[in-house]
Structure formats: structure tokens, C-alpha cells
Amino acid sequence: MAKHIQSLERAAAMLRLLGGGERRLGLSDIASALGLAKATAHGILRTLQHEGFVEQDPGSGRYQLGAELLRLGTTYLDVHELRARALVWTDDLARSGGEAVYLGVVHQHGVLIVHHVFRPDDSRQVLEVGAMQPMHSTALGKVLTAFDPVAHAELVEAEREAFTARTLTGLPEIERVLERTRAQGYATDLDETWEGVASVAAPIFDRHRLPVGAVGITGAVERVCKDGDLRPELVAAVRDTARSVSRDLGAKPF
Amino acid sequence: MTDSHSGPFIAAIDQGTTSSRCIIFDRDGRIVAVDQKEHEQIFPKPGWVEHDAAEIWRNVQEVVAGAMVKAGARRDDILSIGITNQRETTMLWDKHTGQPAHNAIVWQDTRTDQLCKQLGGDAGQDRWRRETGLPLAAYFAGPKIAWLLDNVDGLRAKAEAGDLLFGTMDSWVIWNLTGGVNGGVHVTDVTNASRTLLMNLEDLSWNEDIAAEMGVPLQVLPEIRSSSEIYGEVTGGTLGQLLGGVPVASALGDQQAALFGQTCFSTGEAKSTYGTGTFMLMNTGEKLIHSESGLLTTIGYRIGEQDPVYALEGSIAVTGSLVQWMRDQMGLISTAAEIETLALSVEDNGGAYFVPAFSGLFAPYWRSDARGVIAGLTRYVTKAHIARAVLEATAWQTREITDAMTKDSGVELSALKVDGGMTSNNLLMQFLADVLDAPVVRPMVAETTCLGAAYAAGLAVGFWNSTEDLRANWRRAAEWTPDMDSDLRDREYKNWLKAVERTMGWLED
């Protein structure tokens, strides 16, 4: 059996002690309850306080559980909350970009579409909320894979189908694209998933700077591309939207 | 795209229940800038709700100036300014000093309950329904005026001497914008006037008999104008420097403004706004329809000299607030959006139906003796089934109102245009399409209320030429198509109606 790290065991014992009912405890109470020297207990408490797991009441000097501990259990962002927060921004992106907008999250080796705004013309369109898109070839998928380690692990294992002549399927070449995606902060898809369709997407971050989803705009190559690449103003608009949604979720400015 | 918005623009003021906002729109109906400020909710006694009208006017000036700055707009960029407002909220002010005579009495305030009962007498709450389209209920403005005149010292004498002016918030804002004590125009629009219980729906004039019965002197009432015409120009004061000479060119009650903003310009077109409660309005064209099914008859809008457009209105007391109740009182979810996650964890309602008749049933039943019920409970039912039942309740209540509208108007609903916070709930919107058996459509601009006021103000100055121009601005952001077996729909509706029946008669008098 592996030897355990004593200071972590002590820290865990402190958290359990403070978590036993709604209470605040003084340093000497904590030290004596755990059979520790005051100095040792104080050192551990200070570390926990620094991490936000413990807070000290400024008036009494007593300790209690910190807000960060509560957040640990709830960092998971509900996708419907994500949609509600993104609604206004994605409407505006579709309106200004003149193309359809999608919001996607990682789900079972693919991208789950959680929000879709129609292209703002009078054409007949079908709501694609709930549909799945491939991870390795779409702009949404590439962004999620580039920024989310879980998605990346899934991509490595997943079968990578060649949808068009331009689809990248080899791991090394995909890794190069992901690296570029991380560097530039967005990803594109030019004829790589559907012939004649191009898209650009950017990541959405929460308050912990964790990637929680991606937003992208998709349209016919002849409308959204210029000189063989996505129009720069569309790229800028998508990135602005991603930043706005992230800001609404509490992410600090980039 | 990096937006380089350039003028000309239209500014819309939304004087709402909790805040005042100003939104500046461009010719495509896109939002250029928004500014907003909340005002205090004053609760002097249980059931009473008041606003400080002076605070509201200060806030209105601030948000207009704020939106101008955010838009980087100059006076010449703003072609006209429109107003939409919380409906029925009532105030009186001194014509010579411009000071409010009392706090405004907010539409939610129930202090006139007893007065309405008295006024109804043997005829009951439908006494003036034929003339005004409304039941005698505490919401509406007329009885609130009477209450102020009878309960605030000296007001009746002042009113009879002609020193006092009445207005809903549209009138107060327009009077101040157009100069206040220095020649401000004292007007209201047909939609706001139609919520006073004092206006004849037929000829759009004040009903002198009702006013006399209620004890409201005619000289306090504003002139009734259309919803889209130039009432006057911005002059004087802080806004005079900023926007001096800009025409004040529209007024619409908030729900009617949303109807206008959703471009429901044809007979049979309807919109439904899903907030804490839900308001559905259907355009019935030039035809005044007296409801046999518990709906209100109201003015939809009137553009300048054109014929007025009538509307049927149905309201649901509890929709979004039921989701809030699940969050705050039951603690079953931590955010409103999570109701969808919880509901999606099961296939159906598990046989449970939730009728949230928390303060009785509104349209089409109007039963104050009803109270909420969760019916069909078995050991099998989980909190996820209840979450489904919560969302389904909003859809079924909408279905009941559309059925009433179809019955009254003889027009089948072809599609329902929706707006409001709950439209971000995909499961609800799909279920709504399923139970209505009609497409549900969400427009790209969520701010339909302000947009409606801007549209009406823009039409009045020729910024847009016709309602056809406005229709061309309307963009579909999403559409949910019905996908439910009709047998299933009928069976579920029957169950819902059974559950509704079980709410009635809970209170015994």
C-alpha cells in the first residue's frame, strides 16, 4: 500500500472538521481536535485559505469552509444555461454575419449542437438542436479539441472518417491544426465536412477559464469565403461573440 | 461583422414595471445601443405597489442620454423617439408645477378590488365589458384614478378646478418630453386608453357616463391619439439640449408594442410573450370582437389616421414564475435553465399534470376559487416528471387561450410568434408547437417591445414607409414544427383539462 502524504491527510481532516455542521472554529480548537501543534495547524490552514477552501472570519479570527469548496462541486455548466446566456449574442452574430450560427459542446466523441440560429433570410430551415457533428473535421469540433483535454483524448481514440477530399484524418496533421487553433484562438472548416460549406468557430470559457463550448458561423463557401479563406470580418465577429458569451459567464477579459 | 452603425436611427423608450430603458435602432431594426436603469418598487401595504414618477422621469432622461452616448449618436442622427410603457399604471400630476400629486399606482396593485366590486353592483364585473372590452378588475386605470381622488387630500377639488392631469406612464413621459409645464402636450394613445375602463372601443373616445359613474372628471383625462403620429417635439430641460426638436412620434402599451414589433399586422397573426406570466395577443383586424370565452378585447394599434386594429388578449398568470417556484421554493433546480435538463432526463410526464392556479385561474376560466394542483401522482413519478409537467403547463395554458381565440374570432392560428425569456427553452418551444399543432417561431430581435415602439415612431416620420417595410426587417431565428401524434395530443389535452377541473372550488367562500 502506497504511503500517504501526511499534510494532505491533515488538510482533509481539517476540512471534515469544519464541514461538520455549520460552524466556525478557532485555531486552538482545530489544533487540539486533530492533535496537532498550533504552528502546524496554522500552516495548513493558511495554505487552504490561500486556495480558497477555507475562509477566516475577520471579526473573530475563526475559520470556516471557503466558497471555492462549494464551487468545486458545481463547476459543470448546464448546457441549457449556456444557451440562455448565449441567446442574445448568437442572434446578433447571425444577423450581422448573415449566416447560420451554431453553439456546440463535447458529447460522446462528437459535437452536440445545443443552440442553432437560422440564417437570416426567408429560406426554409430546420432547427438542428440535438444533432451531432463530427469532432475532427468541423470548426466547432476542432476548437473544442484544441482547448478541452477531454475532447482531445476522445478525438485520438475516435474513428476519423474522410467526408471529403479535404478532410484531415491523420493524427499528426490534425495535431498541427490544433496547435495553430490554440495559437490563433479560432478554427475553420473549408469543405472538410460538407462539400461547399465553410465555417469558423471560437471557444467559450467559463469563470475558471475552462472551455465549456464553442460558437461558430456556417455558410456556403461562395458567401463566407474570400480568396480561399474565411472572410476576416466573419472571423472577428465570431471571436467577439465568443468573448461576449464568456464574459457573461464570468470569464475575465482576455 | 464589425458593425459600423451609422445613422439615421430611431430611439425607443421602454418605461417598464421594474426599469426604464432606451434602445436605439437602425433602419434594419437592429439594436445599436441600450441603456437601462431600475427604479424603486414601493410597497406601502400588502397588495399595494407604487412607483415614484419623478424618479422614473429622471431615469428616462438618463437612459436616453446614456444610449445616445453608447451609440455615439448626435441629435441629427435621431429621426424620432417612441414610447412603450407598463400598462395601466396610473398617476396624477399638477399641471402648473409638474409635480406628481402622489406616487403612481402600479398595475399589480389590488387596492381597488373593493371599489371595482362596488362599481359592478348587480351587473357584476362585466358591467362595462360591452363598451370597454374589459372586466371590472383592479388592474385597470379608471378605478385607480377614482381611488386617488377620493383618498388623497385635496385632489378632488384640484381635479375639478382643472389643475390636475391624469396619465398612464406614456402620457407622463410625453408631457415631460414635450416641455412639461412649458407647453407639454397631454395625450395618450389608443392602446393605453383602452386599458382605463373609460374608453369606448367603438369610437375611441372617453365614455362620459362611465367616467361620471366612476367619479372621474373629464378634464383630467388626456386627449386620445393614434399610436403612430407626431405628438410634439422634445424641448427644454436636459433632453432639450441633447434632442431638442426631435419628434415624439409613438406610444404603445408594452404588450401591444410587442405585437407591433413582431409585425403581426394581418388578421389572425398572434404573438405570445413568455415572462414570469404570459401575454398573448391576436390581431383581429378592423373587427371588434366581443369575447364569449373570457378574453379581453383591446386595441392592437392605430397608425395615424388609419382605422384602428383590434386585438384579443389572453393572459396566463403563472408561467416563468412556476419555474422560479421550482427553483426557489422547491429547490429542485439551481437555475431556471436547468428545468430543461431535469425534464429531458425522462421521456414524458409519467402521468403527472401540474396546474399552477396559485392565485386562481385566469383566461379563459376566471375562477378565483381555484388553487394549484399536481394531479396523477403515483409511486413512479420523479422530480424529473414534475419538471416536465411544469413546462407542459405553460404549453397547455397557451393552447387553452388559442382555442378561446379561435372560438371568438373564427380564425385558426397559422403560426405563433414568441418572445420573452422562456423562448430559450428548446423543449418547451417544441412541446408548444406539438400541442398547438402549429409552427412556433422566434424572431431574431428579442427586444420586440422596444422595437414595436421604434417601428411606430419611424413610420410616423417616414423613416419606414409602410408595415410592409417592417415585415421585411423581420428575421426568423428559429422555428419549431409540430411533431406529435394527434391521438397522443388529444389524450394529453384531455388529461390536462381533467387536472384543471380539479383545481376549481378549492376555496369555499
PDB file of C-alpha atoms in Angstrom, chain A residues 76 78-81 83-84 87-88 90-98 115-127 129 231 233-234 236-237 240, chain B residues 1-3 28-31 335-338 340-342 344 420-421 423-427 430 442-446 472-481:
ATOM      1  CA  TYR A  76     -20.222  21.821 -14.508  1.00  0.00           C
ATOM      2  CA  ASP A  78     -25.602  23.265 -17.648  1.00  0.00           C
ATOM      3  CA  VAL A  79     -25.868  23.374 -21.452  1.00  0.00           C
ATOM      4  CA  HIS A  80     -29.288  24.990 -21.220  1.00  0.00           C
ATOM      5  CA  GLU A  81     -27.816  27.716 -19.071  1.00  0.00           C
ATOM      6  CA  ARG A  83     -27.865  28.520 -24.413  1.00  0.00           C
ATOM      7  CA  ALA A  84     -29.829  31.025 -22.338  1.00  0.00           C
ATOM      8  CA  LEU A  87     -29.094  33.721 -26.982  1.00  0.00           C
ATOM      9  CA  VAL A  88     -28.773  37.463 -27.474  1.00  0.00           C
ATOM     10  CA  THR A  90     -25.782  34.487 -31.188  1.00  0.00           C
ATOM     11  CA  ASP A  91     -28.877  36.237 -32.591  1.00  0.00           C
ATOM     12  CA  ASP A  92     -26.757  39.270 -33.222  1.00  0.00           C
ATOM     13  CA  LEU A  93     -23.987  37.212 -34.820  1.00  0.00           C
ATOM     14  CA  ALA A  94     -26.423  35.589 -37.249  1.00  0.00           C
ATOM     15  CA  ARG A  95     -27.935  38.963 -38.039  1.00  0.00           C
ATOM     16  CA  SER A  96     -24.655  40.767 -38.656  1.00  0.00           C
ATOM     17  CA  GLY A  97     -22.901  37.811 -40.315  1.00  0.00           C
ATOM     18  CA  GLY A  98     -25.881  36.904 -42.459  1.00  0.00           C
ATOM     19  CA  HIS A 115     -28.281  26.038 -29.993  1.00  0.00           C
ATOM     20  CA  HIS A 116     -28.926  26.987 -33.599  1.00  0.00           C
ATOM     21  CA  VAL A 117     -29.916  30.351 -35.053  1.00  0.00           C
ATOM     22  CA  PHE A 118     -31.254  30.360 -38.600  1.00  0.00           C
ATOM     23  CA  ARG A 119     -29.575  32.169 -41.459  1.00  0.00           C
ATOM     24  CA  PRO A 120     -31.472  35.498 -41.600  1.00  0.00           C
ATOM     25  CA  ASP A 121     -33.182  35.097 -44.938  1.00  0.00           C
ATOM     26  CA  ASP A 122     -36.637  33.788 -45.647  1.00  0.00           C
ATOM     27  CA  SER A 123     -35.481  30.341 -46.704  1.00  0.00           C
ATOM     28  CA  ARG A 124     -36.894  27.191 -45.191  1.00  0.00           C
ATOM     29  CA  GLN A 125     -34.561  25.876 -42.486  1.00  0.00           C
ATOM     30  CA  VAL A 126     -34.801  23.105 -39.940  1.00  0.00           C
ATOM     31  CA  LEU A 127     -33.758  23.532 -36.331  1.00  0.00           C
ATOM     32  CA  VAL A 129     -30.645  21.470 -31.914  1.00  0.00           C
ATOM     33  CA  ARG A 231     -13.659  36.367 -44.558  1.00  0.00           C
ATOM     34  CA  GLU A 233     -14.705  40.185 -40.655  1.00  0.00           C
ATOM     35  CA  LEU A 234     -16.611  36.932 -40.024  1.00  0.00           C
ATOM     36  CA  ALA A 236     -13.631  38.768 -35.960  1.00  0.00           C
ATOM     37  CA  ALA A 237     -17.401  38.643 -35.416  1.00  0.00           C
ATOM     38  CA  ASP A 240     -16.280  38.824 -30.484  1.00  0.00           C
TER      39      ASP A 240
ATOM     40  CA  MET B   1     -19.072  41.631 -38.837  1.00  0.00           C
ATOM     41  CA  THR B   2     -17.506  44.640 -37.232  1.00  0.00           C
ATOM     42  CA  ASP B   3     -20.531  46.850 -37.131  1.00  0.00           C
ATOM     43  CA  ASP B  28     -32.824  47.295 -40.395  1.00  0.00           C
ATOM     44  CA  GLY B  29     -34.369  47.152 -36.942  1.00  0.00           C
ATOM     45  CA  ARG B  30     -31.063  46.162 -35.366  1.00  0.00           C
ATOM     46  CA  ILE B  31     -30.051  47.277 -31.907  1.00  0.00           C
ATOM     47  CA  THR B 335     -31.036  27.924 -12.242  1.00  0.00           C
ATOM     48  CA  ALA B 336     -34.159  28.392 -14.352  1.00  0.00           C
ATOM     49  CA  ALA B 337     -32.428  26.895 -17.400  1.00  0.00           C
ATOM     50  CA  GLU B 338     -31.802  23.646 -15.524  1.00  0.00           C
ATOM     51  CA  GLU B 340     -34.883  21.680 -19.233  1.00  0.00           C
ATOM     52  CA  THR B 341     -32.007  19.400 -18.202  1.00  0.00           C
ATOM     53  CA  LEU B 342     -34.109  17.823 -15.484  1.00  0.00           C
ATOM     54  CA  LEU B 344     -35.041  15.902 -20.527  1.00  0.00           C
ATOM     55  CA  GLY B 420     -39.514  36.554 -23.843  1.00  0.00           C
ATOM     56  CA  GLY B 421     -37.047  34.719 -21.628  1.00  0.00           C
ATOM     57  CA  THR B 423     -38.060  31.065 -25.568  1.00  0.00           C
ATOM     58  CA  SER B 424     -34.515  29.885 -24.800  1.00  0.00           C
ATOM     59  CA  ASN B 425     -36.114  26.652 -23.560  1.00  0.00           C
ATOM     60  CA  ASN B 426     -35.975  24.358 -26.563  1.00  0.00           C
ATOM     61  CA  LEU B 427     -38.021  21.565 -25.016  1.00  0.00           C
ATOM     62  CA  GLN B 430     -41.072  22.123 -29.244  1.00  0.00           C
ATOM     63  CA  ARG B 442     -38.880  33.028 -32.632  1.00  0.00           C
ATOM     64  CA  PRO B 443     -37.697  36.300 -34.214  1.00  0.00           C
ATOM     65  CA  MET B 444     -34.078  37.380 -34.261  1.00  0.00           C
ATOM     66  CA  VAL B 445     -34.567  40.519 -32.189  1.00  0.00           C
ATOM     67  CA  ALA B 446     -35.656  39.541 -28.714  1.00  0.00           C
ATOM     68  CA  ALA B 472     -39.091  42.856 -44.496  1.00  0.00           C
ATOM     69  CA  ASN B 473     -36.998  43.542 -41.378  1.00  0.00           C
ATOM     70  CA  TRP B 474     -38.446  40.588 -39.523  1.00  0.00           C
ATOM     71  CA  ARG B 475     -35.991  37.677 -39.300  1.00  0.00           C
ATOM     72  CA  ARG B 476     -36.726  34.164 -38.173  1.00  0.00           C
ATOM     73  CA  ALA B 477     -34.146  32.971 -35.635  1.00  0.00           C
ATOM     74  CA  ALA B 478     -35.754  29.581 -35.035  1.00  0.00           C
ATOM     75  CA  GLU B 479     -38.877  27.642 -35.883  1.00  0.00           C
ATOM     76  CA  TRP B 480     -40.301  24.589 -34.139  1.00  0.00           C
ATOM     77  CA  THR B 481     -42.627  22.415 -36.194  1.00  0.00           C
TER      78      THR B 481
END
